mmCIF file of C-alpha atoms in Angstrom:
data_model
loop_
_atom_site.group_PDB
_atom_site.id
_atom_site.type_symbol
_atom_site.label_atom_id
_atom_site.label_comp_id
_atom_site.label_asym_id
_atom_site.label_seq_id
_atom_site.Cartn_x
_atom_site.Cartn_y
_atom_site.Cartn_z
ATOM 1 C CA UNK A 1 -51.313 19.401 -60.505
ATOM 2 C CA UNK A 2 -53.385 22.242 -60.225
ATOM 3 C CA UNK A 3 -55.270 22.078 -57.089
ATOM 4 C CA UNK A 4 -53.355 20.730 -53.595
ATOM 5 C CA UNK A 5 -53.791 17.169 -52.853
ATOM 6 C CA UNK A 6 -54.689 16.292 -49.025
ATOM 7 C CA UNK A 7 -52.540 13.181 -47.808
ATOM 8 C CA UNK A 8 -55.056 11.907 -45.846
ATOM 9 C CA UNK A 9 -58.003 12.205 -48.049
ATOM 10 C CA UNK A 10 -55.922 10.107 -50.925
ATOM 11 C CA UNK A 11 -54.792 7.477 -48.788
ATOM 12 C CA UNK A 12 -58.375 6.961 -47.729
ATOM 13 C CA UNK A 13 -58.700 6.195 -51.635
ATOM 14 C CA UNK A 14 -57.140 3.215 -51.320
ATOM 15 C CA UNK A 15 -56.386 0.017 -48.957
ATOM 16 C CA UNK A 16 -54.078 -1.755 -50.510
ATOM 17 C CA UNK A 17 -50.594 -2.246 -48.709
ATOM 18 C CA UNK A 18 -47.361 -1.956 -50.059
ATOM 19 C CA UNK A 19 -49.313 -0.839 -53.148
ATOM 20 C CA UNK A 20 -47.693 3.363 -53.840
ATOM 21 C CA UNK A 21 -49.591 5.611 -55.272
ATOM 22 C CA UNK A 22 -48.107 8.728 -57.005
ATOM 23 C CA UNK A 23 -49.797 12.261 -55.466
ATOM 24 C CA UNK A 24 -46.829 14.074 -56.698
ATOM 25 C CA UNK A 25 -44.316 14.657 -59.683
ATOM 26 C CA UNK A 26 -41.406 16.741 -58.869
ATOM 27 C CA UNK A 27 -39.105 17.215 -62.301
ATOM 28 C CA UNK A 28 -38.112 13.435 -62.527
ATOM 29 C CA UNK A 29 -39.022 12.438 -59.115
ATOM 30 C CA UNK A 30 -42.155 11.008 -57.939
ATOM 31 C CA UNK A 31 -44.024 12.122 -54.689
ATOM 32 C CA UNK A 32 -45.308 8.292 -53.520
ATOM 33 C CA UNK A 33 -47.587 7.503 -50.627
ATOM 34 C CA UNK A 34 -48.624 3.794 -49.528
ATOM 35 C CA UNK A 35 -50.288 1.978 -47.059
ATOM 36 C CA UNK A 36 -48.054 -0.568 -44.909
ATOM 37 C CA UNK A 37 -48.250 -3.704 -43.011
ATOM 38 C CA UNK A 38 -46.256 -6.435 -42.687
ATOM 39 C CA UNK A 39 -43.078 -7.605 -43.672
ATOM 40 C CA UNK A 40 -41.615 -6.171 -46.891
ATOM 41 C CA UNK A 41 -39.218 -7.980 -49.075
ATOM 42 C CA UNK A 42 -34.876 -7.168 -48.734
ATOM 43 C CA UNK A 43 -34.440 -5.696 -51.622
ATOM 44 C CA UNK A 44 -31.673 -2.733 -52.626
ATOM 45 C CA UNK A 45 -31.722 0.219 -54.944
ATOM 46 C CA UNK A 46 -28.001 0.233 -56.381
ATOM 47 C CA UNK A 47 -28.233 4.149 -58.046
ATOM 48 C CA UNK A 48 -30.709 6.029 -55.970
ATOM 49 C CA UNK A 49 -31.495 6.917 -52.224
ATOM 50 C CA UNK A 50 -34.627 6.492 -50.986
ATOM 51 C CA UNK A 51 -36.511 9.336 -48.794
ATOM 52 C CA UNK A 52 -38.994 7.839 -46.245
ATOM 53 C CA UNK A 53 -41.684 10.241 -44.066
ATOM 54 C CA UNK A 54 -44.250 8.201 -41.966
ATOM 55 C CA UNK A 55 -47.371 9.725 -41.925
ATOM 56 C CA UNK A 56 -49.037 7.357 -39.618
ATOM 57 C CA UNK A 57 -48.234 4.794 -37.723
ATOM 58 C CA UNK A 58 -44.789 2.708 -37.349
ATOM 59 C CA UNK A 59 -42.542 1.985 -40.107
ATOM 60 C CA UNK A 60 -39.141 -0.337 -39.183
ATOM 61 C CA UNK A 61 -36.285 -0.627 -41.965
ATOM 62 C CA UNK A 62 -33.803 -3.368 -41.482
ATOM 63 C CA UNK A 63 -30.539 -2.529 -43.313
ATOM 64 C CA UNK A 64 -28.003 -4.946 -44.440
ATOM 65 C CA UNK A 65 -24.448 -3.602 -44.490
ATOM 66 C CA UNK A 66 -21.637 -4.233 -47.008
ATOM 67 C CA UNK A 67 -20.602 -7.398 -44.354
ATOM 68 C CA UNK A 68 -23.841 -8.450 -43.695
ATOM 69 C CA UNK A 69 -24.561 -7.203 -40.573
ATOM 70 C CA UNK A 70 -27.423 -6.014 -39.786
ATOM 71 C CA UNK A 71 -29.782 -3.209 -38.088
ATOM 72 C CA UNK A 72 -33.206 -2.150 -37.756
ATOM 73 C CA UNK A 73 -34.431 2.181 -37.689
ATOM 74 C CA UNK A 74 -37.503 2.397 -36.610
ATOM 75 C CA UNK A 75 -39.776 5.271 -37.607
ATOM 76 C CA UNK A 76 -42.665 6.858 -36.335
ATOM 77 C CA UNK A 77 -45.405 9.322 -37.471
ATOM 78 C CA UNK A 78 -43.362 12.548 -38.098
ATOM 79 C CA UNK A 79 -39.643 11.045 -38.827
ATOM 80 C CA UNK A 80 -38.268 10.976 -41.773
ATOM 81 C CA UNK A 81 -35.129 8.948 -42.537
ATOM 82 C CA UNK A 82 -32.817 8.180 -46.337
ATOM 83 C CA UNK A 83 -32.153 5.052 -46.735
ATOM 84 C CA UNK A 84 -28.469 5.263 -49.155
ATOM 85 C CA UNK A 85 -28.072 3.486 -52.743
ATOM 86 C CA UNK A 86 -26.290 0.193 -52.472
ATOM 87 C CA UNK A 87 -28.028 -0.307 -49.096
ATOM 88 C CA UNK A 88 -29.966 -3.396 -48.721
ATOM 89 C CA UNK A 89 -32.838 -2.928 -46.727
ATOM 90 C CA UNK A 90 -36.527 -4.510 -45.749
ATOM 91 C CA UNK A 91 -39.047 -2.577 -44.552
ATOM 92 C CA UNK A 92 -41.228 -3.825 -41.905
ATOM 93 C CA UNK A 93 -44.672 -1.880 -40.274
ATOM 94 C CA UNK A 94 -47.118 -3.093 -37.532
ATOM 95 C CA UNK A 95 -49.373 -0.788 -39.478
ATOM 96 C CA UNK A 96 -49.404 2.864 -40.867
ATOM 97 C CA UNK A 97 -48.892 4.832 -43.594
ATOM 98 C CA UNK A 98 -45.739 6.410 -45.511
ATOM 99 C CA UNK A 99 -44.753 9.183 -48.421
ATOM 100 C CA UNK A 100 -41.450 8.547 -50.516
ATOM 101 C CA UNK A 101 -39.444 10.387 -52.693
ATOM 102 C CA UNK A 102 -37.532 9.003 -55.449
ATOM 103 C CA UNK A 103 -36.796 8.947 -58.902
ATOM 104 C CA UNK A 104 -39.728 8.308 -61.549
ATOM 105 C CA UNK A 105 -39.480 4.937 -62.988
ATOM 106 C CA UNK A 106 -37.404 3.421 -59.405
ATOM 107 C CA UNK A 107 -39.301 0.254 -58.372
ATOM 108 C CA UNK A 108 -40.785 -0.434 -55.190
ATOM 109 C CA UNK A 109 -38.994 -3.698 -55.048
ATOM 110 C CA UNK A 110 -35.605 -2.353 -56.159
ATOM 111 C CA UNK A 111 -33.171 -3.875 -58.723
ATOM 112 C CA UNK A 112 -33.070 -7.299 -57.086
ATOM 113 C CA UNK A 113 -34.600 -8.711 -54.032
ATOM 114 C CA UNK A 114 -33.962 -11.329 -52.003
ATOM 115 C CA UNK A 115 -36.452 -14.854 -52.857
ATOM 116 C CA UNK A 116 -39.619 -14.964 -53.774
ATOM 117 C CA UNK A 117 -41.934 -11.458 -53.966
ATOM 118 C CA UNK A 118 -44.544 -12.202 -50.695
ATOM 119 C CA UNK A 119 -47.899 -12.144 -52.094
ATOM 120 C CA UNK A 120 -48.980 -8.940 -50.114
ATOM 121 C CA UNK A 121 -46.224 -7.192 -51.844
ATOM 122 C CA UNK A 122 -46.293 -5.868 -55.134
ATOM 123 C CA UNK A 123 -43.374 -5.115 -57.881
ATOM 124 C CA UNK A 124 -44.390 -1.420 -59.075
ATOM 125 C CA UNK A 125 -43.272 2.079 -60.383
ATOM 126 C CA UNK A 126 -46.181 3.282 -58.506
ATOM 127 C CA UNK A 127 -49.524 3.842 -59.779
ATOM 128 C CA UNK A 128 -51.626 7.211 -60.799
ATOM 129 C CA UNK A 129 -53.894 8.206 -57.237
ATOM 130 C CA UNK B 1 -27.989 10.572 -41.675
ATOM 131 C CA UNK B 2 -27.328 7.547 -39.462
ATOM 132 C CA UNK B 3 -30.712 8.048 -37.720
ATOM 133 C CA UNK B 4 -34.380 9.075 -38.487
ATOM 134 C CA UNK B 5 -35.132 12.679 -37.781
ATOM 135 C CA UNK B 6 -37.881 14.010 -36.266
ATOM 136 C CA UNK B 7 -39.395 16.731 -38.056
ATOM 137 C CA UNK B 8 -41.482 18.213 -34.894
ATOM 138 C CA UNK B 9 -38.067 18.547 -32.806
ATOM 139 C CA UNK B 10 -36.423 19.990 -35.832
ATOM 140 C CA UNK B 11 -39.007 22.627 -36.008
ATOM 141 C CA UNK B 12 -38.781 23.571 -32.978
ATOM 142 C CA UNK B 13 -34.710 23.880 -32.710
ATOM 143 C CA UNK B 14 -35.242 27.011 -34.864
ATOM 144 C CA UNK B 15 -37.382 29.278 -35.113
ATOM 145 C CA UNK B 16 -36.122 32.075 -37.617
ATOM 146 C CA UNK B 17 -38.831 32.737 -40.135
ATOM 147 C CA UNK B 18 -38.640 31.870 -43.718
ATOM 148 C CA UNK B 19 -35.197 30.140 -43.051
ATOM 149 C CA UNK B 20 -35.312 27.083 -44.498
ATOM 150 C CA UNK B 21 -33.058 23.785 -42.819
ATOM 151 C CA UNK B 22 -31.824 20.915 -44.632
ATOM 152 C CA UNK B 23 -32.890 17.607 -43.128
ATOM 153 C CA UNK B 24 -32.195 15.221 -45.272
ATOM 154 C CA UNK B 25 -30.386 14.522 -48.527
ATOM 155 C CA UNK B 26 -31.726 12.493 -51.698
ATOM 156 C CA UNK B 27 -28.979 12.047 -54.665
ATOM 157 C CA UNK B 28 -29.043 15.349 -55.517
ATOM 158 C CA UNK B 29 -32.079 16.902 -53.722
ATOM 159 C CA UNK B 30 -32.798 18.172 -50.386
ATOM 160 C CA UNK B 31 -35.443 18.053 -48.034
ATOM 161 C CA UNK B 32 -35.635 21.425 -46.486
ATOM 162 C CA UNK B 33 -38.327 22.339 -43.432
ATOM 163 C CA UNK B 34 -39.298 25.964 -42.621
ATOM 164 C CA UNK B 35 -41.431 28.349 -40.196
ATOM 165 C CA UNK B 36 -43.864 29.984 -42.639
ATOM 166 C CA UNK B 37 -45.068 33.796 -41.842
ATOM 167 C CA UNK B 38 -46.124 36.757 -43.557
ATOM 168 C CA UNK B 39 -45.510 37.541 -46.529
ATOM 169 C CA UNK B 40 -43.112 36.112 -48.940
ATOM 170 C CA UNK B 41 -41.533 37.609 -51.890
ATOM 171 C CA UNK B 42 -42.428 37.530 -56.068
ATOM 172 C CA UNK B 43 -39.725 34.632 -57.579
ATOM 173 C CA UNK B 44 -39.512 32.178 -60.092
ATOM 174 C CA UNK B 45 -37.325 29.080 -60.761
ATOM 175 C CA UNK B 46 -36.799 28.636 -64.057
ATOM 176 C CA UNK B 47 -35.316 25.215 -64.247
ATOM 177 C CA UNK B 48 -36.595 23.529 -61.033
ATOM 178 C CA UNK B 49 -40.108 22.394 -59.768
ATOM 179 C CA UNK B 50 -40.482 23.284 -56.287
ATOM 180 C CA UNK B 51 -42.494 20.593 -53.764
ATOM 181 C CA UNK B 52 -44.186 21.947 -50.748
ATOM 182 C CA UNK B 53 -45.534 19.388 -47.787
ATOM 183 C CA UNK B 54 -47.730 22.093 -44.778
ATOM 184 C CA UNK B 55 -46.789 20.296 -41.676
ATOM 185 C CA UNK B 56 -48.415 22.268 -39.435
ATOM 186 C CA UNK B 57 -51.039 25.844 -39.985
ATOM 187 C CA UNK B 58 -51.584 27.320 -43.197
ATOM 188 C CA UNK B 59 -49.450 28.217 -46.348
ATOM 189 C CA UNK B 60 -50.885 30.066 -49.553
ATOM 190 C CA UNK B 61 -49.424 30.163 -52.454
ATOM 191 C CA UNK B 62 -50.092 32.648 -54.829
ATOM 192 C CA UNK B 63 -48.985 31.874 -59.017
ATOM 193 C CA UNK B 64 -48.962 34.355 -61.567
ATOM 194 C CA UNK B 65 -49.695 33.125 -64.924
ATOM 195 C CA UNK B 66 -47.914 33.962 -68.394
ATOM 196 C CA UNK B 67 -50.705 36.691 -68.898
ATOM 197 C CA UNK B 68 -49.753 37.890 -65.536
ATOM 198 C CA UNK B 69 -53.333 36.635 -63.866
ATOM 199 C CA UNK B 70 -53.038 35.550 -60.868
ATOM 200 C CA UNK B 71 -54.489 33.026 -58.318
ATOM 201 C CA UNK B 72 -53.951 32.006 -55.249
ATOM 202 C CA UNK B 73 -53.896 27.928 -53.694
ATOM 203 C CA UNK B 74 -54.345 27.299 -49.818
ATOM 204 C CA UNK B 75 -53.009 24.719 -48.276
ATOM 205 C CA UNK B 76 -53.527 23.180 -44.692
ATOM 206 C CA UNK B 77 -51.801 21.020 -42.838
ATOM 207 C CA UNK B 78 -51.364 17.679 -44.787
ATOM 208 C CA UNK B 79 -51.857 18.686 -47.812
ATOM 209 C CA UNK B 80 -49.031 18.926 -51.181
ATOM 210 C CA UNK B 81 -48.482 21.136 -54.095
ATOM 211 C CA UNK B 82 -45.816 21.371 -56.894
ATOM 212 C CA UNK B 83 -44.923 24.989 -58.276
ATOM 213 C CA UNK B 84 -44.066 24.309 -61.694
ATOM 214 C CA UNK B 85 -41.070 25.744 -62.801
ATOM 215 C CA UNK B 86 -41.183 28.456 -64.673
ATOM 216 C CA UNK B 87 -44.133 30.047 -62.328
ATOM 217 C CA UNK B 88 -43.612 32.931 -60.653
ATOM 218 C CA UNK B 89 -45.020 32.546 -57.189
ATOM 219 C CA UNK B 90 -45.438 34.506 -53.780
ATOM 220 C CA UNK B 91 -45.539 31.942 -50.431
ATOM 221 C CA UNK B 92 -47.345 33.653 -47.483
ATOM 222 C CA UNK B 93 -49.059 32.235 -44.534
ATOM 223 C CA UNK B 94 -50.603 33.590 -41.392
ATOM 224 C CA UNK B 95 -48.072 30.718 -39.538
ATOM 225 C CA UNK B 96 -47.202 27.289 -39.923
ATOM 226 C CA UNK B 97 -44.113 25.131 -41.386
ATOM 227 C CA UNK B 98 -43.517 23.437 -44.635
ATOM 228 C CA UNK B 99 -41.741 20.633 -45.552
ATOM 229 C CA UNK B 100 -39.735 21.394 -49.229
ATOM 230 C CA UNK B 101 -37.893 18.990 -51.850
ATOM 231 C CA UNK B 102 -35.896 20.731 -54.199
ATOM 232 C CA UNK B 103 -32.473 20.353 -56.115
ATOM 233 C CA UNK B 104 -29.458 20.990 -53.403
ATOM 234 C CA UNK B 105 -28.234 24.504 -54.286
ATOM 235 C CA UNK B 106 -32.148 25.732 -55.332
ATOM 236 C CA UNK B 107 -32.510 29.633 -53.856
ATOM 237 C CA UNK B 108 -35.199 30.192 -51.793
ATOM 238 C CA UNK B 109 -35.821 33.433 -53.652
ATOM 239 C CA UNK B 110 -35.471 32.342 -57.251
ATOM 240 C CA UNK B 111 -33.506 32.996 -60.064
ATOM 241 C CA UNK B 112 -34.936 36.160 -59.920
ATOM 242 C CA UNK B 113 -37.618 38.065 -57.686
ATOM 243 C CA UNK B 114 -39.825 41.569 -57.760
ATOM 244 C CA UNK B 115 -38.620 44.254 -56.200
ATOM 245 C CA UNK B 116 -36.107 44.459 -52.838
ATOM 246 C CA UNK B 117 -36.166 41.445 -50.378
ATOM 247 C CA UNK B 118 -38.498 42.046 -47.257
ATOM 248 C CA UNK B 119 -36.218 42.529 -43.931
ATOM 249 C CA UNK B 120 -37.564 38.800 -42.459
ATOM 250 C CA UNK B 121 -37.348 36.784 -46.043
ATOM 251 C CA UNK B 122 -33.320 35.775 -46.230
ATOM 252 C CA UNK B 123 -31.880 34.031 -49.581
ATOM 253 C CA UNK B 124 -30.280 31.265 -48.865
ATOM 254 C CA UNK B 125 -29.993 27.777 -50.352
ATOM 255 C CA UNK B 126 -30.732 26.019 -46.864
ATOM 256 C CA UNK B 127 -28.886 25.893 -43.856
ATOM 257 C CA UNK B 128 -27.921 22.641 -41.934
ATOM 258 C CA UNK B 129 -30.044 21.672 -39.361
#
C-alpha cells in the first residue's frame, strides 16, 4: 500500500452487502470493510477472534454460548467489539457499514454455519477493493 | 471484553499525548487508540507491520527509504495506512487520534529509534484503558 486508502471513498466502490473487501494487509491479517443489511448466517470461527468497528450505521451480533443461551451486542457507528473463537455468533444490521480484522485466509462464514447460506450472504476470504 | 466499546468515550477518558490504550484484544494483537500531537520520534519495527486508522484530525507519517529518501503520507480522518516493517518512520500531527493494530507487546518507539526520546513521546507497549 503506498498511498492511504479513505474508508469512505472505498466503500462507495461497492454495494454489495455482506460482500468484504480487503483495504488492508497487516503481516497475516487482513484489514476488511463491508456493507451490511440484514440477517447474517450463525456461524463460528473455532481458532480466531474476530475484531468488529462500525463505521456507519447499526450492527447487532447475537452470540450463542457453550449452553445455548443466547444474547444480542448491539453496535453503533464508533464501537468496536471482539467477538472470541469458539463463539457462535450471527450478525444482524438494519443497515450500515463495518471494518474487521482477522486473519488472512478466515472466512466470512466461519468453519461451519448453521443451514443453508441466505442468498444475500456470501462464503468469502474477502475480495481485493 | 463483555461489551462493545466506544472509541469516542475512550478518547476522551485520557488525554496524555502519544500514550497509546489498549481497547481490544485479537489472538495475539491489540487494538490500541491514541491522542496524536507534535512531533513523533525516528523508529523502525523490524519484524511487525504497523496499522494506523485517523479517527479524528490529521496524522502524517513520514517513511524513510533504504537510500535514506524520504516522504511523507497525510492522512485525515477516515482514512488507513500500513507502515511496512522494516520502515523507519516519524508519526506527527498538528492533533487528532489514531486507531492502531499491532502484535501485543509491539513498542511504540521501535526496536530502535534516532536520537533521545522527546519529553511528551513515552515508550510503552500500551496501557489498559
Amino acid at each position: 500500500m503506498d498511498a492511504p486508502v479513505n474508508l469512505q471513498a472505498a466503500l462507495a466502490s461497492f454495494d454489495q452487502i455482506y460482500s468484504p473487501r480487503i483495504v488492508a494487509r497487516v503481516n497475516d491479517y487482513d484489514v476488511r470493510i463491508a456493507h451490511t443489511g440484514g440477517e447474517h448466517v450463525w456461524h463460528v470461527h473455532e481458532d480466531t477472534d474476530e475484531f468488529f468497528l462500525v463505521l456507519d450505521g447499526r450492527f447487532d451480533i447475537a452470540l450463542r454460548d457453550a449452553d445455548g443461551a443466547e444474547r444480542t451486542v448491539t453496535l453503533h457507528t464508533g464501537e468496536v467489539f471482539v467477538v472470541p473463537r469458539g463463539t457462535t455468533h450471527k450478525p444482524s444490521s438494519p443497515g450500515g457499514a463495518i471494518l474487521m480484522f482477522e486473519p488472512t485466509g478466515t472466512s466470512s462464514t466461519g468453519d461451519h454455519h448453521d443451514g443453508d447460506l441466505p442468498g444475500h450472504v456470501e462464503s468469502t476470504i474477502g475480495h481485493q477493493l
